[in-house]
XYZ file of C-alpha atoms in Angstrom:
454
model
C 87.779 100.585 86.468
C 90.500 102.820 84.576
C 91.774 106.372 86.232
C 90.469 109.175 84.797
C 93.270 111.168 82.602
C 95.526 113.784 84.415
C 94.363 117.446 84.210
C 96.365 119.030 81.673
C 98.483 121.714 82.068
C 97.490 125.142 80.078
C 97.677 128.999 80.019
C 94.516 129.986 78.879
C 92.462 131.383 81.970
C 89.128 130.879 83.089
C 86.220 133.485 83.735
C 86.805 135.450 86.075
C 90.657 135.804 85.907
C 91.317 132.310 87.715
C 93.506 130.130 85.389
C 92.934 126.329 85.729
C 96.093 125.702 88.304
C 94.160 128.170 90.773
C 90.809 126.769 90.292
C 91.948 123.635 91.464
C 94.377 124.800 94.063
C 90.827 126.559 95.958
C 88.839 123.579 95.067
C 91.431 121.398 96.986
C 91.490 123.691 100.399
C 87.974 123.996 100.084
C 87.469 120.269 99.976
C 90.379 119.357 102.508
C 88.330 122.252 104.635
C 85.327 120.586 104.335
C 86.608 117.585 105.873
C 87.921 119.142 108.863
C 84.806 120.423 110.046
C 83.004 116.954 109.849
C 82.495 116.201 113.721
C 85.228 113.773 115.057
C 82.838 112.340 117.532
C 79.695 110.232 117.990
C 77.655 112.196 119.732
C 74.804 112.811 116.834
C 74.739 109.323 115.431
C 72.787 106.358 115.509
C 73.720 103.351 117.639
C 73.785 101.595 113.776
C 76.080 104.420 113.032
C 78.510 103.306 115.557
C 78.784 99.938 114.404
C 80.189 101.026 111.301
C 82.666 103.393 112.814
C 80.890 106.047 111.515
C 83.890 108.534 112.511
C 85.437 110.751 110.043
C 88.629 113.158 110.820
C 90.755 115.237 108.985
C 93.106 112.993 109.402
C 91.727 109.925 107.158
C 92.973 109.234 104.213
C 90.624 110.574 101.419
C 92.668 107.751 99.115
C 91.143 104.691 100.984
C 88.138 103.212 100.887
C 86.337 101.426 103.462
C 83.096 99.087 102.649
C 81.071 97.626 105.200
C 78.765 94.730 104.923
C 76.544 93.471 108.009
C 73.779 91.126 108.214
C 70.289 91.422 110.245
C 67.597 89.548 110.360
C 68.466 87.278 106.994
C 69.093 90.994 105.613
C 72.553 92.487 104.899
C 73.496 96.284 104.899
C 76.548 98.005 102.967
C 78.103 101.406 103.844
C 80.907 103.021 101.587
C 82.858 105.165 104.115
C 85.633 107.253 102.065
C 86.326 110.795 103.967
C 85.674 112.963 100.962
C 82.389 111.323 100.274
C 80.933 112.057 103.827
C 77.100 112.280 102.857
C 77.388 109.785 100.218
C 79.254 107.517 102.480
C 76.583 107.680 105.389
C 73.741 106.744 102.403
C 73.690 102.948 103.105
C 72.252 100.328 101.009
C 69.702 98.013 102.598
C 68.602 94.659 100.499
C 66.390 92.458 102.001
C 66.823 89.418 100.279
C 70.367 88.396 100.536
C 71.783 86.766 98.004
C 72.976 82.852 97.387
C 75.712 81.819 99.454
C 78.414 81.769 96.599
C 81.618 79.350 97.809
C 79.609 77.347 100.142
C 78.564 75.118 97.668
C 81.556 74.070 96.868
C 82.185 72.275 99.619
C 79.373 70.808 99.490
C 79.293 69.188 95.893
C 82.557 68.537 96.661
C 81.756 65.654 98.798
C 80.615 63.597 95.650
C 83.304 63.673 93.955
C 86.121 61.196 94.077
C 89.532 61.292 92.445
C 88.247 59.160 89.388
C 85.920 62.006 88.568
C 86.689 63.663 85.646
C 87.654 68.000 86.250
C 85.457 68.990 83.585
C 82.130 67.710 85.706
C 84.173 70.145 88.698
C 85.211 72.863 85.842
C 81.195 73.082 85.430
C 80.525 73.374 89.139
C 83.297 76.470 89.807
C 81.632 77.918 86.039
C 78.268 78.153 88.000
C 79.950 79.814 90.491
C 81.403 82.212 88.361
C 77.727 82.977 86.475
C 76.445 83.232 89.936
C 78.808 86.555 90.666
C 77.602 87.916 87.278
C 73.882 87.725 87.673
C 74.708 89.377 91.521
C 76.825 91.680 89.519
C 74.223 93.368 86.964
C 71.001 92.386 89.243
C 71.674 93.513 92.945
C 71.226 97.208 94.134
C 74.135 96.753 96.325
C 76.989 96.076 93.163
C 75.203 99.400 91.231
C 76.057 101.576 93.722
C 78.953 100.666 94.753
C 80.335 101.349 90.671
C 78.486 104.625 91.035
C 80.388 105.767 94.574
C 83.158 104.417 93.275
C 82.884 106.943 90.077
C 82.142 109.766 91.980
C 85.143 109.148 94.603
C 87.559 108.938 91.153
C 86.068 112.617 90.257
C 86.634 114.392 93.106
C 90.452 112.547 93.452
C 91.203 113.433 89.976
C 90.441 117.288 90.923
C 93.412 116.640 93.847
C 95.344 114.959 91.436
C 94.701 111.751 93.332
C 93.521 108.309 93.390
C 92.316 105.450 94.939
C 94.428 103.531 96.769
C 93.067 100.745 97.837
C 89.449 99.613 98.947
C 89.536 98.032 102.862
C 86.514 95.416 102.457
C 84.794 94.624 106.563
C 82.004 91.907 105.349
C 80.068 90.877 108.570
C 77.623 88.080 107.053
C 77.250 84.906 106.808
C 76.642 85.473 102.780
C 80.425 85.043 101.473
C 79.712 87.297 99.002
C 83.000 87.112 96.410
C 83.824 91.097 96.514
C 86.815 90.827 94.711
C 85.104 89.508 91.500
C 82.126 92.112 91.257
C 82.274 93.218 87.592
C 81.625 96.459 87.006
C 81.256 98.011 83.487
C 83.865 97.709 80.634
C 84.736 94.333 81.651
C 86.494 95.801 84.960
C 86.296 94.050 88.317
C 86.510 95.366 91.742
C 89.333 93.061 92.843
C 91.490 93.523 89.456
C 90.836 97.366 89.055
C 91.718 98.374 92.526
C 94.042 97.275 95.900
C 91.247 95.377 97.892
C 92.224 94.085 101.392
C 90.202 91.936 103.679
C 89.427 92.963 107.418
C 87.021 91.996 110.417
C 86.453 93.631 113.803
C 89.731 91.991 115.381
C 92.161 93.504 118.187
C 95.544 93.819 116.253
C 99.046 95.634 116.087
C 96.868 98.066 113.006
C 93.737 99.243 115.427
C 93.944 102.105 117.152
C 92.530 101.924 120.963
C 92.256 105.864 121.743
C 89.212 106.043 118.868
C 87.655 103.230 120.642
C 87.710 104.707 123.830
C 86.009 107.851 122.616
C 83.032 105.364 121.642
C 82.862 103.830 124.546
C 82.443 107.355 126.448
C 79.341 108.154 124.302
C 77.613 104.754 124.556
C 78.463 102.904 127.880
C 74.944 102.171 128.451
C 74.254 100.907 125.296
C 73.720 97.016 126.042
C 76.369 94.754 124.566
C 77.744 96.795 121.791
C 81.517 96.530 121.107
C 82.502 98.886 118.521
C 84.695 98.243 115.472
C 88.300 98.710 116.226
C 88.930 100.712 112.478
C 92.791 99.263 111.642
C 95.692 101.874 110.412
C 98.051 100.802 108.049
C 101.423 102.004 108.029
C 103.714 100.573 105.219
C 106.474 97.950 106.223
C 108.521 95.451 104.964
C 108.725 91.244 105.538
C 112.172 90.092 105.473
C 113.654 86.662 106.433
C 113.521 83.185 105.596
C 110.674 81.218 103.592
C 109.126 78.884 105.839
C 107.168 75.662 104.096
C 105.102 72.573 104.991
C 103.867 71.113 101.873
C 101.474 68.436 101.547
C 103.551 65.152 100.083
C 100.314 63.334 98.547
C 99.375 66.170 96.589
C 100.513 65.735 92.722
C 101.388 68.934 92.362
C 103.945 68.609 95.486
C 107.006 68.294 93.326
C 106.151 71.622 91.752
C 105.835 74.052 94.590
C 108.821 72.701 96.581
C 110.750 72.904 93.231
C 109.291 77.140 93.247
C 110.322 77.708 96.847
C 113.220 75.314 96.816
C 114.939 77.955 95.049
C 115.426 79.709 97.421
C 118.320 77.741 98.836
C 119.320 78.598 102.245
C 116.730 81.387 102.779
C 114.330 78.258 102.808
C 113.396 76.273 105.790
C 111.309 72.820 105.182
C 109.262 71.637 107.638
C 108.591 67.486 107.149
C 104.759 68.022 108.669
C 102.762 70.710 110.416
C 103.193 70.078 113.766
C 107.322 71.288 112.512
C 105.617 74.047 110.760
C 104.078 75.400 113.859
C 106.704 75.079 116.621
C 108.838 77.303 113.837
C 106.037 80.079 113.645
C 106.247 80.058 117.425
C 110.032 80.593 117.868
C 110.332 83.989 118.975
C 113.549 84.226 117.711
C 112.558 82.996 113.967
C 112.999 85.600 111.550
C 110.465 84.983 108.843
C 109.397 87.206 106.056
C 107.072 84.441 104.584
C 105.171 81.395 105.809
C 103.999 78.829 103.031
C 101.507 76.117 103.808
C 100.105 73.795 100.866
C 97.841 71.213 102.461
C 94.154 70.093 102.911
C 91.560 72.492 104.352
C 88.472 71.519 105.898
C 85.495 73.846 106.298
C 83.297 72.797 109.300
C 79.718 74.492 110.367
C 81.855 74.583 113.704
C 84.030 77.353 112.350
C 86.434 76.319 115.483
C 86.545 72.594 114.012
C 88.149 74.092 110.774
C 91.331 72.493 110.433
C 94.433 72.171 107.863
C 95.568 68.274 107.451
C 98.381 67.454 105.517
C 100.708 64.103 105.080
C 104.672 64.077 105.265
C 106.984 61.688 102.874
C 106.328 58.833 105.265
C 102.067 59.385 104.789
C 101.753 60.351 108.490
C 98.780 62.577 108.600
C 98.901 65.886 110.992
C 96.540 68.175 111.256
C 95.874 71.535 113.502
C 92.417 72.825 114.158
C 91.065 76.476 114.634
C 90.276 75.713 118.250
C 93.454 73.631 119.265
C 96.219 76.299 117.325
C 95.129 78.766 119.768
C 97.282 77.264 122.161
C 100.684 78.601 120.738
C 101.535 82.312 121.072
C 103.514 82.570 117.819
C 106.178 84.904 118.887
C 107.445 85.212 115.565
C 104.676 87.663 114.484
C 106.434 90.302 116.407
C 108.254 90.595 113.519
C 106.542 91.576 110.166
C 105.348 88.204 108.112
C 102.797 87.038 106.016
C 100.991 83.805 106.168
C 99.757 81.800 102.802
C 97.554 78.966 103.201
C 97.400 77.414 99.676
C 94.658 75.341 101.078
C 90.747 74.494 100.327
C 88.674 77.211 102.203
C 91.803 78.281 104.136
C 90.028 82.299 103.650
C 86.452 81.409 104.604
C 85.146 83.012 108.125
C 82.330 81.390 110.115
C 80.553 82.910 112.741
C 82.088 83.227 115.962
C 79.897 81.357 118.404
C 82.231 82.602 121.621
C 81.849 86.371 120.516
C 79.674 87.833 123.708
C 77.517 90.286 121.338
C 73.932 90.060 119.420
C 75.883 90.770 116.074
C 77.248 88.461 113.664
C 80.925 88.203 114.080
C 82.966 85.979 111.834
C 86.867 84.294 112.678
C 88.769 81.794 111.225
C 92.372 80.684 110.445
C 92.629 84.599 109.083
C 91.610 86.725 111.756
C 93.845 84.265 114.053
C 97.166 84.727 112.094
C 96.197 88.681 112.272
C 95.764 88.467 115.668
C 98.620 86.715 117.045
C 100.674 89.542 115.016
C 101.176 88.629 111.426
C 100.847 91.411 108.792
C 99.059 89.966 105.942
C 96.989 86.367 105.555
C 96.419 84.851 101.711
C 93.797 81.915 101.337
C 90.616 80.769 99.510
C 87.395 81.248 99.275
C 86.926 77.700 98.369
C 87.940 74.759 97.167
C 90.312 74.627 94.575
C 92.285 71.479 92.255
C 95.646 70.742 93.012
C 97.357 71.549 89.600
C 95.563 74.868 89.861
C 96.879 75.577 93.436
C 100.510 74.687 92.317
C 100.062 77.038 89.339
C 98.469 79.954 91.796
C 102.370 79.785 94.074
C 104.263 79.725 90.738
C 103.064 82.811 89.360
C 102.941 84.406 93.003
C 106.104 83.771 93.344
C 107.094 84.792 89.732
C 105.125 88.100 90.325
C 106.968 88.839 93.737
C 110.417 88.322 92.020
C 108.741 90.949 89.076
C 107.649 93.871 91.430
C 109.736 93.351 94.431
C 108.347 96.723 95.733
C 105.155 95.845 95.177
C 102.524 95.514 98.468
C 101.342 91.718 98.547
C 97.896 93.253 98.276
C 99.049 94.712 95.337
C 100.688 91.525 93.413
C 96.950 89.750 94.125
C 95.762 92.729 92.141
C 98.295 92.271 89.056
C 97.516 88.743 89.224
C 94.189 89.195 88.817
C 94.742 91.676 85.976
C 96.103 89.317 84.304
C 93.435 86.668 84.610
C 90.737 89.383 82.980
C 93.186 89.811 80.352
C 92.958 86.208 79.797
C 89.872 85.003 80.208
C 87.713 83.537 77.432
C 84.194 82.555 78.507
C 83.505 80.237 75.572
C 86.620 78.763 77.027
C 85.959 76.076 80.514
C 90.106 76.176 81.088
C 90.390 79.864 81.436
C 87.034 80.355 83.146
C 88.034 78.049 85.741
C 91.616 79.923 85.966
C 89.962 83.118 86.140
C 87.498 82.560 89.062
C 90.437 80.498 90.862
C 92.818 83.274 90.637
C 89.731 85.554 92.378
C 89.182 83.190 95.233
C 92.677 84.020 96.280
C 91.695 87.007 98.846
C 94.336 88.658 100.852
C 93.803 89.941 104.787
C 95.864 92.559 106.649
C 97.271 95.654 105.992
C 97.384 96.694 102.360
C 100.951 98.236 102.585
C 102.511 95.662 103.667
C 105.973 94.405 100.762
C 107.035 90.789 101.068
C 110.992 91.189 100.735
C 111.738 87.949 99.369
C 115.725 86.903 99.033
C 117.450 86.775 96.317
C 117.974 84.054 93.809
């Protein structure tokens, strides 16, 4: 979606004696007014209302944007929370059919497939995907208004000479609905027009405990309700060495290790994963970025989701969700950020040990945020090797480009330039363009990977 154009600058005044500089300079306190007096407690909403951190201050960020997705009763709801859109915000949308589970079937047609198969037979099954996300995108309630708050948030930040910067997405269902490639109109998509991060409900470094114990004041006798913990960002920097475990089987191995191996002595190889993770729990391991090209494995059992990979001597290792959560990974004290170029290393399940009625999700994401690190990258799905190998090339080429870009951000240009690319009569650069969108990125929006020098 493109910015509207800046106000111009002009003389002539406006009735009433105002010119246009002090039109805009009252509409600004009036609006920055407004948003101080919206209450900064709880105490006239809904218990619903609560689970989507319905708080707004004057001190949020009119800039951001926070979308909210939760599931009841094979239902889903959305709120868009942005604090100068405070009535429009609280207007949820409510669908009642939910829509098809996009990525999941992936996985599953996956299965019969062998390596003799042919990619254009898999090209087909990722294009499905992709018509899938249109048909949700022009059909469902739920994309329409989100374009239209999204419009009227742009408005109202053009007046303050403002705009969006970036869109914090907290999807609670089991759905995996593909935010990041909702098309909206002119050929723009959500993920590619705008910052979008990834969050769930998760104690980390970014939440703020003195807003949750406000909630808890106002509903202790409210059953098992545990309220969001809302994360805030604060910009930093990853610095440090490059950190890898990379897959030997894969074809495409030769390629990345050649991308990272460029890196000289700011690069640390691990042989298998079992290296990978004793490094990521040194407390004394200075790492700005951890790499980790391998095989992912999506189980129903979200806690039997595991990353397997082989070393030059075809030894497999593997670590599952449920076994990693015996290290502490000091390292994360630190600000890092953890890739997983791996097959369904960004899917969530639902988290059967979470003591509450609602549907939480976790996986390998929400752990790496967790323990401490600052940003996660991994798919939605499962993706060919060749197109992986590509993915880390032009990360890394775009990191090199806008070294003071956010990693949040880079996803974005990357994405950018998949729209600008993409050619629906042809299979090759649908397939690239609905890879390059499965790439999602978790953690705090602000956060620059510093890579070294070369």
């Amino acid at each position: 979606m493109k910015n509207l154009p800046p106000i111009s600058p002009g003389s002539r005044s406006l009735p009433g004696g105002n010119s246009p500089e002090e039109m805009l300079r009252k509409k600004k306190l009036q609006e920055l007014e407004d948003i101080s007096k919206i209450e900064t407690t709880n105490s006239n909403k809904t218990k619903d209302d609560i689970t989507f951190t319905a708080q707004l201050t004057n001190k949020d960020d009119p800039t951001v944007v926070h979308l909210y997705v939760i599931e009841e009763d094979n239902k889903y709801r959305i709120r868009f929370y942005n604090a100068l859109l405070p009535k429009e915000g609280f207007q949820e949308i409510k669908e009642l059919k939910p829509p098809r589970k996009f990525f999941s079937r992936l996985k599953d047609e996956y299965i019969h497939y062998t390596d003799k198969d042919i990619n254009a037979e898999i090209l087909e099954l990722h294009r499905q995907v992709s018509a899938d996300v249109k048909i949700f995108s022009h059909r469902r309630q739920a994309a329409k208004k989100i374009h239209e708050w999204l419009q009227i948030l742009e408005k109202k930040l053009h007046l303050n000479q403002e705009k969006l910067s970036y869109i914090v997405i907290n999807d609670r269902t089991s759905f995996e609905i593909p935010w990041e490639i909702l098309e909206l109109p002119n050929n723009q998509y959500l993920g590619a027009s705008f910052v979008t991060v990834r969050w769930q409900d998760i104690s980390s470094k970014y939440t703020e405990d003195k807003d949750i114990e406000a909630v808890n004041e106002e509903y202790t006798n409210e059953g098992n309700l545990l309220p969001v913990k809302r994360p805030i960002f604060k910009h930093e920097s990853c610095s440090g060495q490059i950190v890898g475990c990379i897959n030997k089987e894969f074809r495409t191995a030769n390629l990345e290790e050649s991308v990272i191996k460029k890196y000289g002595n700011s690069y640390k190889e691990c042989q298998n994963i079992n290296d990978f993770i004793e490094v990521l729990n040194d407390a004394s391991a200075e790492i700005c970025l951890a790499f980790i090209s391998c095989h992912g494995y999506y189980e129903d059992n979200i806690y039997e989701m595991k990353l397997v990979a082989r070393d030059d001597q075809e030894e497999a290792y593997e670590i599952s969700l449920n076994l990693i959560y015996r290290y502490k990974f000091s390292s994360f004290k630190k600000p890092s950020i953890i890739f997983m170029n791996a097959c369904h290393s960004g899917r969530l399940g639902k988290d059967e040990w979470q003591d509450s009625p609602e549907y939480f999700l976790t996986g390998f994401a929400t752990f790496f945020l967790e323990k401490g690190a600052s940003g996660v990258i991994g798919t939605l799905g499962a993706v060919l090797d060749e197109y992986a190998a590509k993915f880390t090339e032009n990360f890394f080429e775009k990191c090199r480009e806008y070294p003071k870009l956010p990693a949040a951000e880079i996803l974005k240009k990357m994405r950018e330039d998949a729209v600008k690319n993409y050619k629906p009569t042809d299979p090759e650069s649908e397939f690239i363009f609905l890879i390059t969108f499965m790439y999602v990125y978790y953690g705090n929006p602000l956060t620059v990977l510093q890579l070294p020098q070369i």
